[in-house]
PDB file of C-alpha atoms in Angstrom:
ATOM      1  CA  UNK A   1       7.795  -5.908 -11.597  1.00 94.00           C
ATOM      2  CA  UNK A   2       4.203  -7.021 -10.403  1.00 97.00           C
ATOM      3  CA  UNK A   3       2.158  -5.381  -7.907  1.00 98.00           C
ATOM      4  CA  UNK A   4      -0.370  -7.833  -6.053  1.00 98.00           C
ATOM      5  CA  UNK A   5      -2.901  -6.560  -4.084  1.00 98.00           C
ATOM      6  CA  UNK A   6      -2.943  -8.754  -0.602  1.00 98.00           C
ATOM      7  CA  UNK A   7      -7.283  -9.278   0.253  1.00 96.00           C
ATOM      8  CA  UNK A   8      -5.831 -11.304   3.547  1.00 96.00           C
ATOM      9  CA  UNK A   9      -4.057  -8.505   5.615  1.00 96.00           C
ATOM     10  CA  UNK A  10      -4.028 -10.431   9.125  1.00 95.00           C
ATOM     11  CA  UNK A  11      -2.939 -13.543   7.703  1.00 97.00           C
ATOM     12  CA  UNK A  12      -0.046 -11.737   6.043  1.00 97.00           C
ATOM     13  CA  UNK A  13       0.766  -9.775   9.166  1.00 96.00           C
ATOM     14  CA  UNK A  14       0.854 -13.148  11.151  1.00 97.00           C
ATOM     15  CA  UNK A  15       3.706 -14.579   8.326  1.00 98.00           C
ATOM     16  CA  UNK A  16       5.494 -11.294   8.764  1.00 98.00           C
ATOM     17  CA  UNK A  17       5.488 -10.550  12.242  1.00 97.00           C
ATOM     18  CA  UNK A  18       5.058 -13.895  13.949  1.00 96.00           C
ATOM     19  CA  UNK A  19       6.239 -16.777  12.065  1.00 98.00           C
ATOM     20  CA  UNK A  20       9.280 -17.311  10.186  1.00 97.00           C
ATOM     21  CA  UNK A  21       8.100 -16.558   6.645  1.00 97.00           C
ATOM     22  CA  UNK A  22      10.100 -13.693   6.109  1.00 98.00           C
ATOM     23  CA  UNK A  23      12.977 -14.374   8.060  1.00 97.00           C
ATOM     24  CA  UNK A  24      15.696 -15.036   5.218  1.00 96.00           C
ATOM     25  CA  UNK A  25      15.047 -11.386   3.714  1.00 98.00           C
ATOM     26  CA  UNK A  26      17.190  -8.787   4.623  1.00 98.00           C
ATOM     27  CA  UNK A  27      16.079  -5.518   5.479  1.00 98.00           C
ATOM     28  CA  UNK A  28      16.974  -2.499   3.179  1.00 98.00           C
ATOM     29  CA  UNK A  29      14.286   0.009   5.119  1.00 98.00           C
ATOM     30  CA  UNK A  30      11.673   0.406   7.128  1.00 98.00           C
ATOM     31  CA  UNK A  31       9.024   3.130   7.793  1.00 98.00           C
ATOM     32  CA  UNK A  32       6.161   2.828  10.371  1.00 97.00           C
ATOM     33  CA  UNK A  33       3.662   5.514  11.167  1.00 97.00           C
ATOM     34  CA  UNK A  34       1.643   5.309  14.600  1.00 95.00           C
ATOM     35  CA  UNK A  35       1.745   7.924  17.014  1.00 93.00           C
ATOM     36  CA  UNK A  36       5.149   9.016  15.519  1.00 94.00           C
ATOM     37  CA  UNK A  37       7.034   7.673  12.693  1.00 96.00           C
ATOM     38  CA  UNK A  38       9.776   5.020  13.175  1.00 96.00           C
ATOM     39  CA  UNK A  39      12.196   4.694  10.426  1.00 97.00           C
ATOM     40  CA  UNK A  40      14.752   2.013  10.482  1.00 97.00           C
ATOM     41  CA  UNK A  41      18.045   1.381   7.978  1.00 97.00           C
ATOM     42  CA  UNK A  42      18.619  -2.057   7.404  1.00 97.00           C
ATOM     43  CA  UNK A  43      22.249  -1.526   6.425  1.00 97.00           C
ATOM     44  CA  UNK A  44      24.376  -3.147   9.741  1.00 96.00           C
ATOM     45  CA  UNK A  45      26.554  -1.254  12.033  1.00 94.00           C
ATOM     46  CA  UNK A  46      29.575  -3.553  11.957  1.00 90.00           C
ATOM     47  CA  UNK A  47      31.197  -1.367  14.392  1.00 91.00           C
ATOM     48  CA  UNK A  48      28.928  -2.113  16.998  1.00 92.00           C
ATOM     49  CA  UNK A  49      29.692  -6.175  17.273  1.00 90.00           C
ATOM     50  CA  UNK A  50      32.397  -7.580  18.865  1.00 91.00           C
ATOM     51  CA  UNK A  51      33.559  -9.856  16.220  1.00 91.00           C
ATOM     52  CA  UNK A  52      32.820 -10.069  12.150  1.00 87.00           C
ATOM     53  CA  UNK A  53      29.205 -10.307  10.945  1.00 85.00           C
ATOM     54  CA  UNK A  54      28.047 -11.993   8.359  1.00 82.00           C
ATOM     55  CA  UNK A  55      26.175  -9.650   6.089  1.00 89.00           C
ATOM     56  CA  UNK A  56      26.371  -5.866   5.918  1.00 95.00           C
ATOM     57  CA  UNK A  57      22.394  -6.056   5.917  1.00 97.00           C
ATOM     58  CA  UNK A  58      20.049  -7.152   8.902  1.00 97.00           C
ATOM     59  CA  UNK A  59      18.057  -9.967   8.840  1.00 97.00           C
ATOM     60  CA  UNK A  60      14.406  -9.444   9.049  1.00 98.00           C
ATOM     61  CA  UNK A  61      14.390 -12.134  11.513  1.00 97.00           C
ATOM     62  CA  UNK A  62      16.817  -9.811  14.083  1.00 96.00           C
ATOM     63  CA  UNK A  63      14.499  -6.895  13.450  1.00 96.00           C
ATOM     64  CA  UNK A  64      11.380  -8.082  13.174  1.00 97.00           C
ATOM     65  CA  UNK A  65      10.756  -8.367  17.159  1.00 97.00           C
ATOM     66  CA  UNK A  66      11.139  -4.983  17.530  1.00 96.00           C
ATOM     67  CA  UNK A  67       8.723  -3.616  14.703  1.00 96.00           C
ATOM     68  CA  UNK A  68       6.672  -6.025  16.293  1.00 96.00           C
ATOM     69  CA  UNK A  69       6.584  -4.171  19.802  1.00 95.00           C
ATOM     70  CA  UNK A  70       6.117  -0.859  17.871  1.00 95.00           C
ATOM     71  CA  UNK A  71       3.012  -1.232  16.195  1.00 94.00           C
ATOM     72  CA  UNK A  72       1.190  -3.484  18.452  1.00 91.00           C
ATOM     73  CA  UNK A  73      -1.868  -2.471  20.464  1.00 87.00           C
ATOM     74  CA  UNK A  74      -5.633  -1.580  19.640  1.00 89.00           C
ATOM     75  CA  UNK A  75      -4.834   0.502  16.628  1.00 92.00           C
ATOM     76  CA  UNK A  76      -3.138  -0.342  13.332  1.00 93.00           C
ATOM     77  CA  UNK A  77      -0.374   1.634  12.256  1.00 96.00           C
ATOM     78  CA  UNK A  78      -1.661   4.334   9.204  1.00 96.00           C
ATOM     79  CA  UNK A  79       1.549   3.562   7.404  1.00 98.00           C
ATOM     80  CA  UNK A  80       3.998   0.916   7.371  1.00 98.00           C
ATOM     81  CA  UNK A  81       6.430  -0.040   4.279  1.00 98.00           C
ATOM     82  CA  UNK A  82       8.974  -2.597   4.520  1.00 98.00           C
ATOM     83  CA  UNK A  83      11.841  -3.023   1.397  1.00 98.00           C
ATOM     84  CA  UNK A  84      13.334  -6.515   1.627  1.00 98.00           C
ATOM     85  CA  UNK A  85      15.975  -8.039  -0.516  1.00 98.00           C
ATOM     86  CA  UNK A  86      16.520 -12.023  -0.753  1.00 97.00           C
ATOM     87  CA  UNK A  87      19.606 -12.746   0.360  1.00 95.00           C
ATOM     88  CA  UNK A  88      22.117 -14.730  -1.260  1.00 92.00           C
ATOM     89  CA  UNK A  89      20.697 -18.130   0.024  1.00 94.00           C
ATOM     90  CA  UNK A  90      16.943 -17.098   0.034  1.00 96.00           C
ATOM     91  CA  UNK A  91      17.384 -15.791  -3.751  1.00 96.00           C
ATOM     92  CA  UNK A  92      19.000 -19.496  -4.833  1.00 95.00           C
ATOM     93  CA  UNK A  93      16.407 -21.154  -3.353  1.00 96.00           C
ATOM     94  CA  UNK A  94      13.813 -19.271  -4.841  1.00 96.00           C
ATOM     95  CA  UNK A  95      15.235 -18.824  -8.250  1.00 95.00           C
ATOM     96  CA  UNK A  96      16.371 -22.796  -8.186  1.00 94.00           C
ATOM     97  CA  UNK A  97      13.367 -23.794 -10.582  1.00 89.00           C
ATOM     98  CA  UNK A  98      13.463 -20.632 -12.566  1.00 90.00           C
ATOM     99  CA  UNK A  99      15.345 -21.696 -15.395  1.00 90.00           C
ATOM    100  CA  UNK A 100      17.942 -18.528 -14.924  1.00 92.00           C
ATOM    101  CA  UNK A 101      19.202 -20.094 -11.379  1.00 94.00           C
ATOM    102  CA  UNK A 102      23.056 -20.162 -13.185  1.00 94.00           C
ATOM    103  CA  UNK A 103      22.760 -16.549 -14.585  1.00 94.00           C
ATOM    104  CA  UNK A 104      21.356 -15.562 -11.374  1.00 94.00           C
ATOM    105  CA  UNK A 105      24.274 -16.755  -9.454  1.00 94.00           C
ATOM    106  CA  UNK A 106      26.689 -15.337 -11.311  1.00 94.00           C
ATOM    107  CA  UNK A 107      25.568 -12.376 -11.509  1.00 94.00           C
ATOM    108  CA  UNK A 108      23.850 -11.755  -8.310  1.00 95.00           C
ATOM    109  CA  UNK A 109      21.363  -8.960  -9.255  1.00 96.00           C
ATOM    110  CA  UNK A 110      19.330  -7.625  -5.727  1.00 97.00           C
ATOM    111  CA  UNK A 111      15.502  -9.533  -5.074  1.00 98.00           C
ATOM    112  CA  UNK A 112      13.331  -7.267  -3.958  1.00 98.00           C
ATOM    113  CA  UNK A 113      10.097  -6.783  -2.092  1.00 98.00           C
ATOM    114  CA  UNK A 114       8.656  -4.281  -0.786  1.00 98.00           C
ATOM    115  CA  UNK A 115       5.602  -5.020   1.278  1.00 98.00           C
ATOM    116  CA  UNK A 116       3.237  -1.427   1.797  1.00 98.00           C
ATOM    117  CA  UNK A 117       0.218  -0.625   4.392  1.00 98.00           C
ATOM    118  CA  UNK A 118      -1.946   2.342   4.011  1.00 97.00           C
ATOM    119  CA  UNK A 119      -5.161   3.312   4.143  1.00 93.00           C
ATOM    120  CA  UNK A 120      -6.302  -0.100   5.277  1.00 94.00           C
ATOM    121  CA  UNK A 121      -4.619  -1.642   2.203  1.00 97.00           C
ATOM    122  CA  UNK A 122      -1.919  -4.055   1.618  1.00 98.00           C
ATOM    123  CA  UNK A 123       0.216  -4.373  -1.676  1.00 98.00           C
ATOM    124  CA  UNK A 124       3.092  -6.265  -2.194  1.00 98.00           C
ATOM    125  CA  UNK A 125       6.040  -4.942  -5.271  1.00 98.00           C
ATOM    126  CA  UNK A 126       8.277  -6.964  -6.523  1.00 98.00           C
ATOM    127  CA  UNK A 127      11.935  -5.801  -8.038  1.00 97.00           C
ATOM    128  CA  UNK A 128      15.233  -6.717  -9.097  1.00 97.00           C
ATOM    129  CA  UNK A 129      17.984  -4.241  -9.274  1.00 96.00           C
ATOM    130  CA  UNK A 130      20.669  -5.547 -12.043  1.00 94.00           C
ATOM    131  CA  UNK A 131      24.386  -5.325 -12.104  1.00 87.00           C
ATOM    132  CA  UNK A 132      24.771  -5.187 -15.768  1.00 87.00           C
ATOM    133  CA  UNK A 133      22.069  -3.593 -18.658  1.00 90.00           C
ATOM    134  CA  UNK A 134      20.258  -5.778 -20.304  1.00 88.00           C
ATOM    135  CA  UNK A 135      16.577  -5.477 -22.173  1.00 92.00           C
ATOM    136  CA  UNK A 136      16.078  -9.461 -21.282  1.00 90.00           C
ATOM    137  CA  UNK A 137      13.013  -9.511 -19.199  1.00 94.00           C
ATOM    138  CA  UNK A 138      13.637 -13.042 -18.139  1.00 95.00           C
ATOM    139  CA  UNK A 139      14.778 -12.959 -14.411  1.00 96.00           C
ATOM    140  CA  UNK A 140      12.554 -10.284 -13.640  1.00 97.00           C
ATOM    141  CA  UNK A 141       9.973 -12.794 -15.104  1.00 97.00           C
ATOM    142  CA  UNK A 142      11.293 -15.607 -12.898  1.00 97.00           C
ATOM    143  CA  UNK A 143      11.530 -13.070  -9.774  1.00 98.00           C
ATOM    144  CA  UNK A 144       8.193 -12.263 -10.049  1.00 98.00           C
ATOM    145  CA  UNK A 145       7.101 -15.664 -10.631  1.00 97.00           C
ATOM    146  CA  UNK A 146       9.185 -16.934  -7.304  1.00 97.00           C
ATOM    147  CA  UNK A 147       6.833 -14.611  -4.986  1.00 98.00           C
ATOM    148  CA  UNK A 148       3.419 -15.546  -6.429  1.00 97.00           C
ATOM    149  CA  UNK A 149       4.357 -18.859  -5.489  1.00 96.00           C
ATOM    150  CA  UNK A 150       5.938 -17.822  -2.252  1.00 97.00           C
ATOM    151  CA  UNK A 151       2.542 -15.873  -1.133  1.00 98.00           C
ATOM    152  CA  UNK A 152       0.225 -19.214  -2.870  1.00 97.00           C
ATOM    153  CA  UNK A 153       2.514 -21.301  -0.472  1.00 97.00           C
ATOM    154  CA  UNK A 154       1.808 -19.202   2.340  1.00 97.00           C
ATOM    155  CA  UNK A 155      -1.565 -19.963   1.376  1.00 97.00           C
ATOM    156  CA  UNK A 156      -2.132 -15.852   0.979  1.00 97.00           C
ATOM    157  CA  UNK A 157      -4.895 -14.899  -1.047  1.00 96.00           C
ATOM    158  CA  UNK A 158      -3.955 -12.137  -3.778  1.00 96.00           C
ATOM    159  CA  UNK A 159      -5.124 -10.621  -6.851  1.00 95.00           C
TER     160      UNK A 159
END
């Protein structure tokens, strides 16, 4: 787990709110403070589509139009905290030069992110939530490892 302090907020909010950075993550929660608090699940509500969905998790690209339209305006939200998890496809690709790319696939641990605004600060924590117990650091290593380079490719300044 690494914690890295974001110094280029707009440029980050542009990724996450306007381009397609971020679209591969799913959504686990969301929690938005402006004039009232907006909380969203990210878990899908199969029941409401007319034929089978693909993952029991929203895309951040299906939601992210609508957090959009909540917090803009003149005034930044106070709070807003966003948990992602790669999906399946996002995590391969991001894990593929890792070195642990075949133990991550079969096991299939959750990649996570969780991306936090408040008090005019922006942090970004990384996570991995394993299947099995195990003291080997390694994956967490090579999670944490995949998002620095994500953000450097973004060309998102952090320290």
């Amino acid at each position: 787990m690494i914690l890295l302090n974001i110094s280029e907020i707009q440029k980050t909010m542009v990724q996450l709110l306007a381009r397609t950075a971020f679209d591969e993550f799913l959504l686990e929660q969301a929690e938005i403070i402006t004039f009232g608090k907006m909380a969203l699940s990210g878990k899908r509500n199969a029941d409401w589509y007319d034929e089978a969905v693909e993952s029991d998790w929203l895309y951040w690209n299906e939601v992210k139009s609508f957090v959009f339209s909540y917090i803009k305006g003149e005034r930044t939200p106070s709070v807003m905290r966003i948990s992602f998890k790669a999906s399946d496809t996002l995590g391969g690709k991001m894990m593929r030069d890792s070195g642990v790319l075949a133990e991550y696939l079969e096991e299939r641990p959750d990649l996570n992110l969780q991306i936090r605004y408040e008090k005019d600060a922006l942090v970004v924590v990384t996570g991995i939530t394993r299947k099995i117990f195990t003291m080997d650091k390694t994956m967490e290593f090579a999670w944490d490892q995949a998002v620095t380079r994500f953000f450097k490719e973004l060309g998102i300044a952090f320290y």
